[in-house]
Amino acid sequence: ETTGARYLRKSKENPFIPIGAFATVGAFVMSVIKWREGNSLHMQYWMRARVGLQASTVAAFVIGAWLLGETKQQRDARAQAENEAQAVREQAEFRERMKAAEEAQRLE
């Protein structure tokens, strides 16, 4: 999986994180612009907005990880169960093919 593909997959899983990150950067850029203009009142407004947006982005990350995430142990257990079920199906199919081959051999 490439970095870009991973980023898109993760963004689809929890779209609030990239939105919050871009909004945080936007608020920081606006605060720098206002600082350079010498408008300290608006600069403070944008810095406070940045802090709020950053906090909401972290909250989105935590909530998303809690709601959507599963632990590595859960993923490994699920994968192992799927592998075992696949092995059982393959064994049953093999037995059926062997019976059919034995029956064909007996009929010849």
Tab-separated table of C-alpha atoms in Angstrom:
chain	number	residue	atom	x	y	z
A	1	GLU	CA	0.000	0.000	0.000
A	2	THR	CA	1.472	3.332	-1.035
A	3	THR	CA	1.505	6.354	1.237
A	4	GLY	CA	-1.106	8.161	-0.848
A	5	ALA	CA	-3.421	5.146	-0.911
A	6	ARG	CA	-3.037	4.726	2.847
A	7	TYR	CA	-3.821	8.413	3.402
A	8	LEU	CA	-6.973	8.154	1.274
A	9	ARG	CA	-8.102	4.997	3.068
A	10	LYS	CA	-7.550	6.547	6.481
A	11	SER	CA	-9.276	9.772	5.378
A	12	LYS	CA	-12.326	7.794	4.300
A	13	GLU	CA	-12.397	5.964	7.627
A	14	ASN	CA	-12.396	9.201	9.646
A	15	PRO	CA	-12.804	12.316	7.461
A	16	PHE	CA	-12.865	14.708	10.424
A	17	ILE	CA	-9.127	14.407	11.043
A	18	PRO	CA	-7.879	15.863	7.723
A	19	ILE	CA	-10.661	18.469	7.784
A	20	GLY	CA	-9.641	19.495	11.304
A	21	ALA	CA	-5.966	19.538	10.380
A	22	PHE	CA	-6.565	21.816	7.390
A	23	ALA	CA	-8.814	24.089	9.473
A	24	THR	CA	-6.142	24.280	12.196
A	25	VAL	CA	-3.467	25.218	9.670
A	26	GLY	CA	-5.827	27.765	8.143
A	27	ALA	CA	-6.439	29.409	11.507
A	28	PHE	CA	-2.701	29.489	12.194
A	29	VAL	CA	-1.999	31.096	8.812
A	30	MET	CA	-4.682	33.706	9.464
A	31	SER	CA	-3.151	34.484	12.859
A	32	VAL	CA	0.264	34.978	11.252
A	33	ILE	CA	-1.267	37.272	8.624
A	34	LYS	CA	-2.995	39.341	11.298
A	35	TRP	CA	0.221	39.453	13.351
A	36	ARG	CA	2.168	40.764	10.368
A	37	GLU	CA	-0.540	43.378	9.791
A	38	GLY	CA	-0.169	44.457	13.416
A	39	ASN	CA	-3.779	43.618	14.260
A	40	SER	CA	-3.260	41.943	17.641
A	41	LEU	CA	-6.987	41.677	18.440
A	42	HIS	CA	-7.716	39.550	15.367
A	43	MET	CA	-4.459	37.658	15.796
A	44	GLN	CA	-5.564	36.575	19.278
A	45	TYR	CA	-8.960	35.563	17.868
A	46	TRP	CA	-7.328	33.328	15.243
A	47	MET	CA	-4.878	31.827	17.732
A	48	ARG	CA	-7.763	30.917	20.022
A	49	ALA	CA	-9.627	29.470	17.054
A	50	ARG	CA	-6.517	27.425	16.222
A	51	VAL	CA	-6.409	26.000	19.745
A	52	GLY	CA	-10.094	25.107	19.593
A	53	LEU	CA	-9.756	23.507	16.174
A	54	GLN	CA	-6.697	21.584	17.278
A	55	ALA	CA	-8.542	20.275	20.336
A	56	SER	CA	-11.499	19.202	18.211
A	57	THR	CA	-9.142	17.438	15.783
A	58	VAL	CA	-7.562	15.491	18.627
A	59	ALA	CA	-11.044	14.655	19.946
A	60	ALA	CA	-12.052	13.431	16.465
A	61	PHE	CA	-8.948	11.240	16.390
A	62	VAL	CA	-9.654	9.720	19.792
A	63	ILE	CA	-13.366	9.193	19.146
A	64	GLY	CA	-12.694	7.774	15.686
A	65	ALA	CA	-10.084	5.395	17.021
A	66	TRP	CA	-12.443	4.297	19.770
A	67	LEU	CA	-15.478	3.838	17.498
A	68	LEU	CA	-13.852	2.516	14.340
A	69	GLY	CA	-10.719	0.912	15.622
A	70	GLU	CA	-10.101	-2.577	16.653
A	71	THR	CA	-7.063	-3.766	18.470
A	72	LYS	CA	-4.302	-5.711	16.770
A	73	GLN	CA	-5.251	-8.731	18.836
A	74	GLN	CA	-8.849	-8.554	17.564
A	75	ARG	CA	-7.661	-8.275	13.948
A	76	ASP	CA	-5.256	-11.183	14.400
A	77	ALA	CA	-7.936	-13.332	16.050
A	78	ARG	CA	-10.415	-12.561	13.263
A	79	ALA	CA	-7.822	-13.351	10.590
A	80	GLN	CA	-6.907	-16.620	12.301
A	81	ALA	CA	-10.582	-17.639	12.534
A	82	GLU	CA	-11.070	-16.842	8.838
A	83	ASN	CA	-7.970	-18.887	7.935
A	84	GLU	CA	-9.186	-21.843	9.997
A	85	ALA	CA	-12.638	-21.680	8.390
A	86	GLN	CA	-11.023	-21.560	4.941
A	87	ALA	CA	-8.885	-24.606	5.809
A	88	VAL	CA	-11.963	-26.559	6.935
A	89	ARG	CA	-13.776	-25.674	3.682
A	90	GLU	CA	-10.771	-26.720	1.598
A	91	GLN	CA	-10.512	-30.047	3.448
A	92	ALA	CA	-14.216	-30.742	2.859
A	93	GLU	CA	-13.863	-29.932	-0.830
A	94	PHE	CA	-10.800	-32.172	-1.063
A	95	ARG	CA	-12.684	-35.078	0.536
A	96	GLU	CA	-15.558	-34.623	-1.919
A	97	ARG	CA	-13.157	-34.619	-4.880
A	98	MET	CA	-11.424	-37.721	-3.529
A	99	LYS	CA	-14.759	-39.530	-3.171
A	100	ALA	CA	-15.706	-38.562	-6.705
A	101	ALA	CA	-12.321	-39.742	-8.013
A	102	GLU	CA	-12.569	-43.028	-6.098
A	103	GLU	CA	-16.093	-43.543	-7.437
A	104	ALA	CA	-14.912	-42.838	-10.988
A	105	GLN	CA	-11.983	-45.239	-10.490
A	106	ARG	CA	-14.309	-47.931	-9.154
A	107	LEU	CA	-16.682	-47.536	-12.111
A	108	GLU	CA	-13.859	-47.957	-14.639
